[in-house]
mmCIF file of N, CA and C in Angstrom:
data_model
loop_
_atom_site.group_PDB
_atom_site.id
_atom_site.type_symbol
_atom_site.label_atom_id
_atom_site.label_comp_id
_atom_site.label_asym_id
_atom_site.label_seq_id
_atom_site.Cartn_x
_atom_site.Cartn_y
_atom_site.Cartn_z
ATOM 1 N N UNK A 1 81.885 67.960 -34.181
ATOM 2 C CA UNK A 1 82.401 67.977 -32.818
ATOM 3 C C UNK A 1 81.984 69.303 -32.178
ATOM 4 N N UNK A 2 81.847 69.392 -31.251
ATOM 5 C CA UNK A 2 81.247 70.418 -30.200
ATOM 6 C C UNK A 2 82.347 71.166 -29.548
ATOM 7 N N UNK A 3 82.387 72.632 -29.687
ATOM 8 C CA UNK A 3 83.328 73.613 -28.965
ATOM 9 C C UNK A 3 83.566 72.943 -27.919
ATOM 10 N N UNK A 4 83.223 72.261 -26.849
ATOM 11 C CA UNK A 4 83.242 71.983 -25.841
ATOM 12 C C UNK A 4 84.308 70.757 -25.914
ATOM 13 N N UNK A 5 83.845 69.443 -27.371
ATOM 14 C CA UNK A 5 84.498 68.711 -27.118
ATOM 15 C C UNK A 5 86.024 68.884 -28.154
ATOM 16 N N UNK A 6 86.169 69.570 -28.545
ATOM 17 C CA UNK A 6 87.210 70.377 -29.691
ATOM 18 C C UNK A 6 87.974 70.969 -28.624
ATOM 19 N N UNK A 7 87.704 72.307 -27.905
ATOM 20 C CA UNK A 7 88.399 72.143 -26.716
ATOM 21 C C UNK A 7 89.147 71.250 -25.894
ATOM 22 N N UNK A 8 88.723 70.261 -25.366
ATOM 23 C CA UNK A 8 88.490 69.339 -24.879
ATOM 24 C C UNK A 8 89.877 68.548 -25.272
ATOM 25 N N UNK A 9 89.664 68.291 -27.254
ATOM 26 C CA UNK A 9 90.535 67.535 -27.304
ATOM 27 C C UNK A 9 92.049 68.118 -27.292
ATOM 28 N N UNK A 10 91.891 69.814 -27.442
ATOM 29 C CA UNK A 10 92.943 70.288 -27.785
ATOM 30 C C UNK A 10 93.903 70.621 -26.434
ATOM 31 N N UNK A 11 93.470 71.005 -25.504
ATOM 32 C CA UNK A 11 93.693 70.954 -24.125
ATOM 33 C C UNK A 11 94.523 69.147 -23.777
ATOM 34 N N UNK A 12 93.534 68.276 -24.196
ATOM 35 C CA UNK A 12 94.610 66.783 -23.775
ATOM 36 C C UNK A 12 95.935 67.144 -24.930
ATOM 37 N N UNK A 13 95.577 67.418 -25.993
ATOM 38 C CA UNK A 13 96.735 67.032 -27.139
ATOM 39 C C UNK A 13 97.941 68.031 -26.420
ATOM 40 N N UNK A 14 97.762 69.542 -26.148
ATOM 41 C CA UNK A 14 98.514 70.562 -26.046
ATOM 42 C C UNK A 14 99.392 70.135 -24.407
ATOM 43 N N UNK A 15 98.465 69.256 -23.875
ATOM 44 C CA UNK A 15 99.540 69.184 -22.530
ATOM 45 C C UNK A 15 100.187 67.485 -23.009
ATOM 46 N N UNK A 16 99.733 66.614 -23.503
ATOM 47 C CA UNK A 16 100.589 65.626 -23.932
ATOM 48 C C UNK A 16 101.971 66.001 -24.943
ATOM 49 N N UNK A 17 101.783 66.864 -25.061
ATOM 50 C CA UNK A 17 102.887 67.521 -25.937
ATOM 51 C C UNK A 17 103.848 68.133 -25.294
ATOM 52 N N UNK A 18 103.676 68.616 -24.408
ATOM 53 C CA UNK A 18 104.465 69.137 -23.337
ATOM 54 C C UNK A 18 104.853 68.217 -22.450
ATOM 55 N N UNK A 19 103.937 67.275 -22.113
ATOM 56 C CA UNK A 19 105.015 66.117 -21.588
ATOM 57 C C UNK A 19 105.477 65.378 -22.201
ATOM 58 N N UNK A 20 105.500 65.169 -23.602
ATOM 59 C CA UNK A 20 106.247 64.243 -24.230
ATOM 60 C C UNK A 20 107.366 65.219 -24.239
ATOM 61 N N UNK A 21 107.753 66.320 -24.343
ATOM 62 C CA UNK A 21 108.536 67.291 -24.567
ATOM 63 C C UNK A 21 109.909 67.060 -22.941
ATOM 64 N N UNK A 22 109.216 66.784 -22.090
ATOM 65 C CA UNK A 22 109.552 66.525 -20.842
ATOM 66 C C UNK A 22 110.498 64.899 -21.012
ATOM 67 N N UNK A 23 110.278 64.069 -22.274
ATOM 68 C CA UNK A 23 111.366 63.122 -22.264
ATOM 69 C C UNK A 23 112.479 63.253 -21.775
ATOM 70 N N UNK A 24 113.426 62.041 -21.106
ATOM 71 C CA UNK A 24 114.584 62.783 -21.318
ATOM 72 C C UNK A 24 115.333 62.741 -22.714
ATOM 73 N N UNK A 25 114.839 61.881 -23.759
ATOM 74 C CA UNK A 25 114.889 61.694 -24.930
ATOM 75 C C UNK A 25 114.828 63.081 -25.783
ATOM 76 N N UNK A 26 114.208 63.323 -25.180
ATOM 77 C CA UNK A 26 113.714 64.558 -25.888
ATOM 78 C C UNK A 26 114.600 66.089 -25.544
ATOM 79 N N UNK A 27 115.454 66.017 -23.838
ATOM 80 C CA UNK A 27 116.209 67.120 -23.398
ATOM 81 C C UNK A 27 115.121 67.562 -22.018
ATOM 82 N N UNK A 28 114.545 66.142 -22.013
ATOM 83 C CA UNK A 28 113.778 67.004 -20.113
ATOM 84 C C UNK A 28 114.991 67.253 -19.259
ATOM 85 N N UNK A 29 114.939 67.928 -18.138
ATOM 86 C CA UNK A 29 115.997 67.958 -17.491
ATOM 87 C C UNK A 29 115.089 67.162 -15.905
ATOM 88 N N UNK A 30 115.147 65.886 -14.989
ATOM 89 C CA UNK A 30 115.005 65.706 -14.073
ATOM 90 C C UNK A 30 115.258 66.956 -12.889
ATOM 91 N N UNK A 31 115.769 67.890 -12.823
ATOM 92 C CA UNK A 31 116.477 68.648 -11.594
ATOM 93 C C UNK A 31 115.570 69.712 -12.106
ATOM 94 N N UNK A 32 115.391 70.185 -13.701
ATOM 95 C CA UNK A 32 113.906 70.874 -13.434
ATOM 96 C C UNK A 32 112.468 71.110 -13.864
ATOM 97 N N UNK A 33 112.524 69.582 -13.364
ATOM 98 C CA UNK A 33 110.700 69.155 -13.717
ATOM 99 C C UNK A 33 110.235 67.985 -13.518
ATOM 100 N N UNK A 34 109.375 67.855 -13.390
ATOM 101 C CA UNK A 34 108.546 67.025 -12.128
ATOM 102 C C UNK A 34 108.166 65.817 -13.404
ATOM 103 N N UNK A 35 108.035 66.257 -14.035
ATOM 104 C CA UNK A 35 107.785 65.110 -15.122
ATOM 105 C C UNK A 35 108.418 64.284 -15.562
ATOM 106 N N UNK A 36 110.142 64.898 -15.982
ATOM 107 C CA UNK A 36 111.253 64.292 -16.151
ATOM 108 C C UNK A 36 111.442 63.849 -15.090
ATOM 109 N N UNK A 37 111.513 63.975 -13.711
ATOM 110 C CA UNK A 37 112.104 62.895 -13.232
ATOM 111 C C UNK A 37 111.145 61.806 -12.677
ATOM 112 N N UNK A 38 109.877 61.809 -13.222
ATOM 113 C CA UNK A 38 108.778 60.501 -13.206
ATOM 114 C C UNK A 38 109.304 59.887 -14.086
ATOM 115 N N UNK A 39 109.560 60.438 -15.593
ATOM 116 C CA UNK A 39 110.356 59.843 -16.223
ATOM 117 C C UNK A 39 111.464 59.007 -15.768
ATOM 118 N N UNK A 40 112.653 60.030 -15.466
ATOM 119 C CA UNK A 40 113.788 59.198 -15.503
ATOM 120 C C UNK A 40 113.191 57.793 -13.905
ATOM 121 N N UNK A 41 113.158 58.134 -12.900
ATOM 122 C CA UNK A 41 112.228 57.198 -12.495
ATOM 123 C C UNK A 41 111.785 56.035 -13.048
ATOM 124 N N UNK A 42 111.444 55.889 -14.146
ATOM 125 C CA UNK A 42 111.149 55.074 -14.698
ATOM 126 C C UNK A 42 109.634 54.117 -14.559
ATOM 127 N N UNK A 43 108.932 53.563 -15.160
ATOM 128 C CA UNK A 43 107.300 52.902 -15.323
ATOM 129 C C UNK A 43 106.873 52.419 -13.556
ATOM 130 N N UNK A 44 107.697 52.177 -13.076
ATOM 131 C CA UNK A 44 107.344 51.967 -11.501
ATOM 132 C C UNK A 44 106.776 52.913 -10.643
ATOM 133 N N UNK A 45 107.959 54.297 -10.912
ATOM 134 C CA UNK A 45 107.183 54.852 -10.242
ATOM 135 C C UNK A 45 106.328 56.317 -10.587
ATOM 136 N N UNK A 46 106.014 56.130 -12.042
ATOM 137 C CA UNK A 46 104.796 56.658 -12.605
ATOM 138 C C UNK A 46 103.729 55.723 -12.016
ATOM 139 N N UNK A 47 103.690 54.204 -12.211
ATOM 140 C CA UNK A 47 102.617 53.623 -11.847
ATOM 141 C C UNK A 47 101.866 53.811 -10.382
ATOM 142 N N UNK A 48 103.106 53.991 -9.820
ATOM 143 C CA UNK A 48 102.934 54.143 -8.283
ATOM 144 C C UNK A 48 102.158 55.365 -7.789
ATOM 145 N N UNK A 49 102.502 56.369 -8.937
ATOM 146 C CA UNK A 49 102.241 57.535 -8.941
ATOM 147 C C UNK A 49 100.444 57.712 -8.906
ATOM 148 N N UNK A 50 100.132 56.947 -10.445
ATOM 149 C CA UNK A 50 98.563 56.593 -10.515
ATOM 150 C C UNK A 50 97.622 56.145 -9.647
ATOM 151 N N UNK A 51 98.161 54.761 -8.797
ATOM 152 C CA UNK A 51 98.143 53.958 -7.316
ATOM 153 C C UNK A 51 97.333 55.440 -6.582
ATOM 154 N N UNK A 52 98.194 56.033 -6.315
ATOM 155 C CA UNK A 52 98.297 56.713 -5.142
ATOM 156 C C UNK A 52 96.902 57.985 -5.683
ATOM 157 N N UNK A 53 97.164 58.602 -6.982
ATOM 158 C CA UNK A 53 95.860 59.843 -6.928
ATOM 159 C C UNK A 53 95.178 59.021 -7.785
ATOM 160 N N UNK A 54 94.579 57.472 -7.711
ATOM 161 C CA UNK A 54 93.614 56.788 -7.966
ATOM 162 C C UNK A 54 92.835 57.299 -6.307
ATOM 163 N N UNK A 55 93.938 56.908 -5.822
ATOM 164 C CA UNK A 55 93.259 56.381 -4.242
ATOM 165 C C UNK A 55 92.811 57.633 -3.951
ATOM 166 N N UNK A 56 93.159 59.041 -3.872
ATOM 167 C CA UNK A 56 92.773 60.169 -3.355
ATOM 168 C C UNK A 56 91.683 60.841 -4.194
ATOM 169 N N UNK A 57 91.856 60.216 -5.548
ATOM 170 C CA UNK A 57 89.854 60.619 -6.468
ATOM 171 C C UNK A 57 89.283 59.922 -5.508
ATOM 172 N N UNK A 58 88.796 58.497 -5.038
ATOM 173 C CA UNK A 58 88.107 57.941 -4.675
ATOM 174 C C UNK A 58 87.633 58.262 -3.318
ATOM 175 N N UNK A 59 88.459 58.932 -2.505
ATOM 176 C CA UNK A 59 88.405 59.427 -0.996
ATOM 177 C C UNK A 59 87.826 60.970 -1.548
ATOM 178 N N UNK A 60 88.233 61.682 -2.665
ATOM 179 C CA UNK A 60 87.379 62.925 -2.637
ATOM 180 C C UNK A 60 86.151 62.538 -2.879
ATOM 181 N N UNK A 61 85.862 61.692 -3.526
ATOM 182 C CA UNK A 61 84.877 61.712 -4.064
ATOM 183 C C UNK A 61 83.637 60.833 -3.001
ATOM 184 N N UNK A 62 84.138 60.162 -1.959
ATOM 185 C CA UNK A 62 83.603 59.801 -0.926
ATOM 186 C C UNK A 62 83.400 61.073 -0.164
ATOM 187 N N UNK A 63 83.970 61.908 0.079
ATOM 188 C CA UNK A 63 84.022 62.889 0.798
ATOM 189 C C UNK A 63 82.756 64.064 0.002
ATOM 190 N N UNK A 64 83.128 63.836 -1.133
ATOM 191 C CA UNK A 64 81.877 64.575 -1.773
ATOM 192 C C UNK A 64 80.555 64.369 -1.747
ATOM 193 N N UNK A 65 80.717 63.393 -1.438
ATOM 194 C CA UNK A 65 78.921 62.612 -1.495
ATOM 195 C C UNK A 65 78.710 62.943 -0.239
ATOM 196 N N UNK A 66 79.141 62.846 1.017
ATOM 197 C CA UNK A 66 78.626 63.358 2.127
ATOM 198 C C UNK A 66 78.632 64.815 2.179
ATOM 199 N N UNK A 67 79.586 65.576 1.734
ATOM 200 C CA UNK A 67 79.972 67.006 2.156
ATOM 201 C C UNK A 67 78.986 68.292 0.999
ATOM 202 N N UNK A 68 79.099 67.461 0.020
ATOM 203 C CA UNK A 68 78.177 67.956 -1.264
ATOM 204 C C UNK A 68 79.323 68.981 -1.863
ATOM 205 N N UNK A 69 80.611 69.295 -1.333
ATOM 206 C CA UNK A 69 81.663 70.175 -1.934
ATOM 207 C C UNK A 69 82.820 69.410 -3.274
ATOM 208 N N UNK A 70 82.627 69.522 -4.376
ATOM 209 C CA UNK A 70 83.039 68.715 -5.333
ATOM 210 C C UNK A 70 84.154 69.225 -5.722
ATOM 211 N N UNK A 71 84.809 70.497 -5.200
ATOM 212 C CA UNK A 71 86.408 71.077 -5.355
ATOM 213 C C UNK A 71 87.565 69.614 -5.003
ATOM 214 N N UNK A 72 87.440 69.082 -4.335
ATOM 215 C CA UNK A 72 88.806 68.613 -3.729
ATOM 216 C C UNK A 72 88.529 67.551 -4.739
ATOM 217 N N UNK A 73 87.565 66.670 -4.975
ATOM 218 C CA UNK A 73 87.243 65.654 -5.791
ATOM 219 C C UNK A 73 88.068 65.904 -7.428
ATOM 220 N N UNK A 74 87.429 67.499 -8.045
ATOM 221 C CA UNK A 74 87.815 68.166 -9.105
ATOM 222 C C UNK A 74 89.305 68.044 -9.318
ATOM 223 N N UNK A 75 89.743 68.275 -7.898
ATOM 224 C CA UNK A 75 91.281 68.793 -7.948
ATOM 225 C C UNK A 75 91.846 67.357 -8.114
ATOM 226 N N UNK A 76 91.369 66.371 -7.351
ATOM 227 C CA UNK A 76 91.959 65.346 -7.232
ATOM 228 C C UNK A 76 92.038 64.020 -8.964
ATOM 229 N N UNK A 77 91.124 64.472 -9.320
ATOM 230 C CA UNK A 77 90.625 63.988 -10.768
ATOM 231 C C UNK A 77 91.621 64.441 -11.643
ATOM 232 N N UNK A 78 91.196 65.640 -11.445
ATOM 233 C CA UNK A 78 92.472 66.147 -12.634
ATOM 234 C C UNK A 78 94.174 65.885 -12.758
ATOM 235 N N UNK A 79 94.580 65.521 -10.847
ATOM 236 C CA UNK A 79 95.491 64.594 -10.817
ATOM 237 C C UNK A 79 96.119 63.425 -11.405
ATOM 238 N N UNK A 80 94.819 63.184 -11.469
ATOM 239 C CA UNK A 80 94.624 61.685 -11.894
ATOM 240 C C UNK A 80 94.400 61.434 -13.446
ATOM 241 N N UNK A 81 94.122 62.414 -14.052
ATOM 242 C CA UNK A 81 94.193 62.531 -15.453
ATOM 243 C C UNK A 81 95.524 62.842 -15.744
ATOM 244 N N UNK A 82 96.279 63.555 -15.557
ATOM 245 C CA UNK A 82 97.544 64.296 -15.418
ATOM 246 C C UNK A 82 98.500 63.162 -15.726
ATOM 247 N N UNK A 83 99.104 62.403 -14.091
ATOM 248 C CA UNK A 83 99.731 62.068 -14.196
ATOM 249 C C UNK A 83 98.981 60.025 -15.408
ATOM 250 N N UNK A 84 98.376 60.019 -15.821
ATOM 251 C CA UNK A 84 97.719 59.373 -16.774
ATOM 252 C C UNK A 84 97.720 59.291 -17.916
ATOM 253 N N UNK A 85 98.154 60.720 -18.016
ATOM 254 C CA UNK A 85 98.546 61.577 -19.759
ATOM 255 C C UNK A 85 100.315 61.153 -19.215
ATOM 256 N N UNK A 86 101.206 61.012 -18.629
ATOM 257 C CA UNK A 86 102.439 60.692 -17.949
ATOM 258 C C UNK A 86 102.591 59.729 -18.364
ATOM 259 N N UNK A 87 101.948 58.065 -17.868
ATOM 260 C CA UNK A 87 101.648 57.189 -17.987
ATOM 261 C C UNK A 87 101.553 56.886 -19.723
ATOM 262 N N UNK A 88 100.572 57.496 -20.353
ATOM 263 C CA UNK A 88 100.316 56.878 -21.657
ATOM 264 C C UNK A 88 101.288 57.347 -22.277
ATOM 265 N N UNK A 89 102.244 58.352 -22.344
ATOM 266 C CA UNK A 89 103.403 58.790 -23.173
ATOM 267 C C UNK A 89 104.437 58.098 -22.562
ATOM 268 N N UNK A 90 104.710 57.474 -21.430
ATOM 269 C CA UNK A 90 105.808 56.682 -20.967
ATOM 270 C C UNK A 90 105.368 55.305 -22.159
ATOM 271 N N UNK A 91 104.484 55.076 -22.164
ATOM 272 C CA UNK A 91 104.259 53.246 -23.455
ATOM 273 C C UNK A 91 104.013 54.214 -24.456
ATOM 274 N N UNK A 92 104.339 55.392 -25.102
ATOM 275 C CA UNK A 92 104.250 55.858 -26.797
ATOM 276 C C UNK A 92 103.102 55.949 -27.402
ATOM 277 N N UNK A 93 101.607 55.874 -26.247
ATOM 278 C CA UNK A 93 100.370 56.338 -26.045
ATOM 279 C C UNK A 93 100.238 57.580 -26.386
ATOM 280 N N UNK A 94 98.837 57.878 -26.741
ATOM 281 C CA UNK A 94 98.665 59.299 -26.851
ATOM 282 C C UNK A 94 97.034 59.426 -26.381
ATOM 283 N N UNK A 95 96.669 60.925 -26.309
ATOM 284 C CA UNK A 95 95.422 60.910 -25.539
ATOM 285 C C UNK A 95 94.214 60.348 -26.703
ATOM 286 N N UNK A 96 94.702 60.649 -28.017
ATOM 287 C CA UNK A 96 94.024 60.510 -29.118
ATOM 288 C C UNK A 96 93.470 58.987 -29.141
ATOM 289 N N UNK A 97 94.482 58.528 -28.663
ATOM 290 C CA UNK A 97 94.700 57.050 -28.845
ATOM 291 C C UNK A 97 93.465 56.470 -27.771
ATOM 292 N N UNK A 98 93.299 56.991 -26.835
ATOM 293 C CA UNK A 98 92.640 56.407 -25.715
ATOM 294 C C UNK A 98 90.786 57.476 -26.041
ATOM 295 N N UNK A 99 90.981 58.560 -26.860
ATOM 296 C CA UNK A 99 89.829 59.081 -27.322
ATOM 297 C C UNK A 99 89.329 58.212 -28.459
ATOM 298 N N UNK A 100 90.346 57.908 -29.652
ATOM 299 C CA UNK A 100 89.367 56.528 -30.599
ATOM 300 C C UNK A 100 89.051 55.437 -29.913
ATOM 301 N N UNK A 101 89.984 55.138 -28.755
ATOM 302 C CA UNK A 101 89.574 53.515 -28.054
ATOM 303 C C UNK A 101 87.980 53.923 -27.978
ATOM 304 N N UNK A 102 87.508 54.967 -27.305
ATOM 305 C CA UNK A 102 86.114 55.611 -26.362
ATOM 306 C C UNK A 102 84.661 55.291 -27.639
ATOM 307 N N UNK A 103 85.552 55.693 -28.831
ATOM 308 C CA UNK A 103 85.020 56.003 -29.879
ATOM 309 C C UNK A 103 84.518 55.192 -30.179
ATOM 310 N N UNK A 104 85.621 54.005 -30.591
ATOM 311 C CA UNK A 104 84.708 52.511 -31.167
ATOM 312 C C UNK A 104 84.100 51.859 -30.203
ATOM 313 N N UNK A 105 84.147 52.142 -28.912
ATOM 314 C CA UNK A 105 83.234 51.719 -27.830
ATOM 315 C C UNK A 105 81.409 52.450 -28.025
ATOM 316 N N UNK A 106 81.607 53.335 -28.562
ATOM 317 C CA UNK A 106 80.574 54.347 -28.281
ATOM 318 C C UNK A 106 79.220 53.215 -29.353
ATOM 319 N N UNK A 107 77.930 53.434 -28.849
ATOM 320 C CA UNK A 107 77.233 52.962 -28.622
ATOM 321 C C UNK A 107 77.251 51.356 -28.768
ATOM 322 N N UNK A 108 78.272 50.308 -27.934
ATOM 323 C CA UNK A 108 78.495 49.713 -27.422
ATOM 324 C C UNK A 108 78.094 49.410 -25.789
ATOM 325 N N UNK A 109 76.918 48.172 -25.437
ATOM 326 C CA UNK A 109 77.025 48.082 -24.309
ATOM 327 C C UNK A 109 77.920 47.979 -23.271
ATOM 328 N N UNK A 110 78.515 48.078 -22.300
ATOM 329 C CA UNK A 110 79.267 47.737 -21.705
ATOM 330 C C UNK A 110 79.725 46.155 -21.508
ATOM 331 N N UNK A 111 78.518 45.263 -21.228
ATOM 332 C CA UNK A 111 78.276 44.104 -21.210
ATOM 333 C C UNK A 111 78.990 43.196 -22.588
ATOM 334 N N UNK A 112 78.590 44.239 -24.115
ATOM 335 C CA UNK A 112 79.171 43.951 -25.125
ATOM 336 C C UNK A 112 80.449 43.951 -25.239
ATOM 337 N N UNK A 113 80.284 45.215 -25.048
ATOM 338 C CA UNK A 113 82.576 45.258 -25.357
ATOM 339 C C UNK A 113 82.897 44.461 -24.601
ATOM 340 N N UNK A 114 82.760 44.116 -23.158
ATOM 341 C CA UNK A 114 83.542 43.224 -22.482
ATOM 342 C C UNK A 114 83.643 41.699 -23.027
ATOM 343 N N UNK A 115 82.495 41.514 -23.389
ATOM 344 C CA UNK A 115 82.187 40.110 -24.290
ATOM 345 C C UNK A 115 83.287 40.001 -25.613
ATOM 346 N N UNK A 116 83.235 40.849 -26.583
ATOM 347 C CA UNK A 116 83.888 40.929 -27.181
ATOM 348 C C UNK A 116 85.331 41.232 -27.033
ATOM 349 N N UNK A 117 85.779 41.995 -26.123
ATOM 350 C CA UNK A 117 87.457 41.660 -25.459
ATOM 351 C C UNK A 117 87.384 40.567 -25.152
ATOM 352 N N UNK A 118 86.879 39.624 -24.297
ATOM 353 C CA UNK A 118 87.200 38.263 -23.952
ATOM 354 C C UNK A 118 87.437 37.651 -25.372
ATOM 355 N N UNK A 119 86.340 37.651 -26.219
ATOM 356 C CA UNK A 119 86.275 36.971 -27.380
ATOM 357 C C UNK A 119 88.242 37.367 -28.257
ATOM 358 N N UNK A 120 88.457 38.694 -28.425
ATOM 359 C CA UNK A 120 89.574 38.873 -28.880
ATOM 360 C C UNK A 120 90.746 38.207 -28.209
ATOM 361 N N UNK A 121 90.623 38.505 -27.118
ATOM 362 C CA UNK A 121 92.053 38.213 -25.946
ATOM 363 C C UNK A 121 92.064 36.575 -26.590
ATOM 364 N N UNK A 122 90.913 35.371 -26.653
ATOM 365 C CA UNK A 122 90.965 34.333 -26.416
ATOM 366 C C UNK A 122 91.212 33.458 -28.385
ATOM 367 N N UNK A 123 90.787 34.947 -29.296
ATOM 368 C CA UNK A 123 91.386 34.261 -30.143
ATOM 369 C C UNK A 123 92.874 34.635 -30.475
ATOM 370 N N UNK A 124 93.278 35.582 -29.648
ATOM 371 C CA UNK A 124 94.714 35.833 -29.579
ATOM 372 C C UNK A 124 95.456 35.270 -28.922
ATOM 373 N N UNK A 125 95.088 34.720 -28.095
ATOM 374 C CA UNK A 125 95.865 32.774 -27.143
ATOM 375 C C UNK A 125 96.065 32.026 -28.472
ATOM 376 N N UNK A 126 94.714 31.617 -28.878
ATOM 377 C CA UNK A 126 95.039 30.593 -30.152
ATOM 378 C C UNK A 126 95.582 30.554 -30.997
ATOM 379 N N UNK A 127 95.818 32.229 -31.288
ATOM 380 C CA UNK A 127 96.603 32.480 -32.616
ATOM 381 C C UNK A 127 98.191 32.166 -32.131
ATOM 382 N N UNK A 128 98.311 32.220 -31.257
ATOM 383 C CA UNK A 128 100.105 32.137 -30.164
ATOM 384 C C UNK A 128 100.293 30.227 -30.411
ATOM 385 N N UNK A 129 99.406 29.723 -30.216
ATOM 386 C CA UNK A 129 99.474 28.281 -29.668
ATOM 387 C C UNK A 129 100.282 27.479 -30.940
#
């Protein structure tokens, strides 16, 4: 693994830890922190949360392509990673979890994996039936 991506992973692990820490399970306090009360809030309006700095990556990043200034885009991304790392510890996710998903994708076409999720999803109907 590469300083870069070792970094990388330790930076997602070290702030998922801190928001899992932010449970209220855990002793977050809602009144002081922004996390706990996405939490107490509850999966709605974390989701809502995503909704919304989905929509504002996509407008920086429109804005970037004309303007050629990639700060607000940056800022807005990392939003969007953020409250994402929020999101995956609200379902007992972890970043690790969504770094092996990447993993067994990796030199996988796109075209493939999708083929093959259909293929899973549809023998997992049958296995229900």
């Amino acid at each position: 693994m590469s300083n870069e991506a070792a970094s990388t992973g330790d930076t997602l692990a070290r702030l998922a830890q801190v928001i899992e820490s932010r449970k209220l399970a855990h002793g977050g306090d809602p009144d002081k922190s922004y996390v706990s009360r996405l939490f107490a809030k509850g999966d709605d309006a974390i989701l809502k949360k995503i909704g919304e700095e989905a929509t504002e990556t996509v407008m920086a990043a429109k804005d970037a392509r004309v303007s050629g200034d990639h700060s607000k885009l940056l800022y807005e991304c990392a939003d969007l990673w953020f409250h994402s790392l929020v999101m995956l510890a609200q379902f007992d996710l972890t970043p690790q979890d969504v770094l092996n998903e990447l993993a067994r994708r990796e030199g996988m076409s796109g075209i493939e994996e999708k083929a093959n999720r259909k293929l899973e999803l549809r023998e997992h109907a049958e296995r229900k039936d």
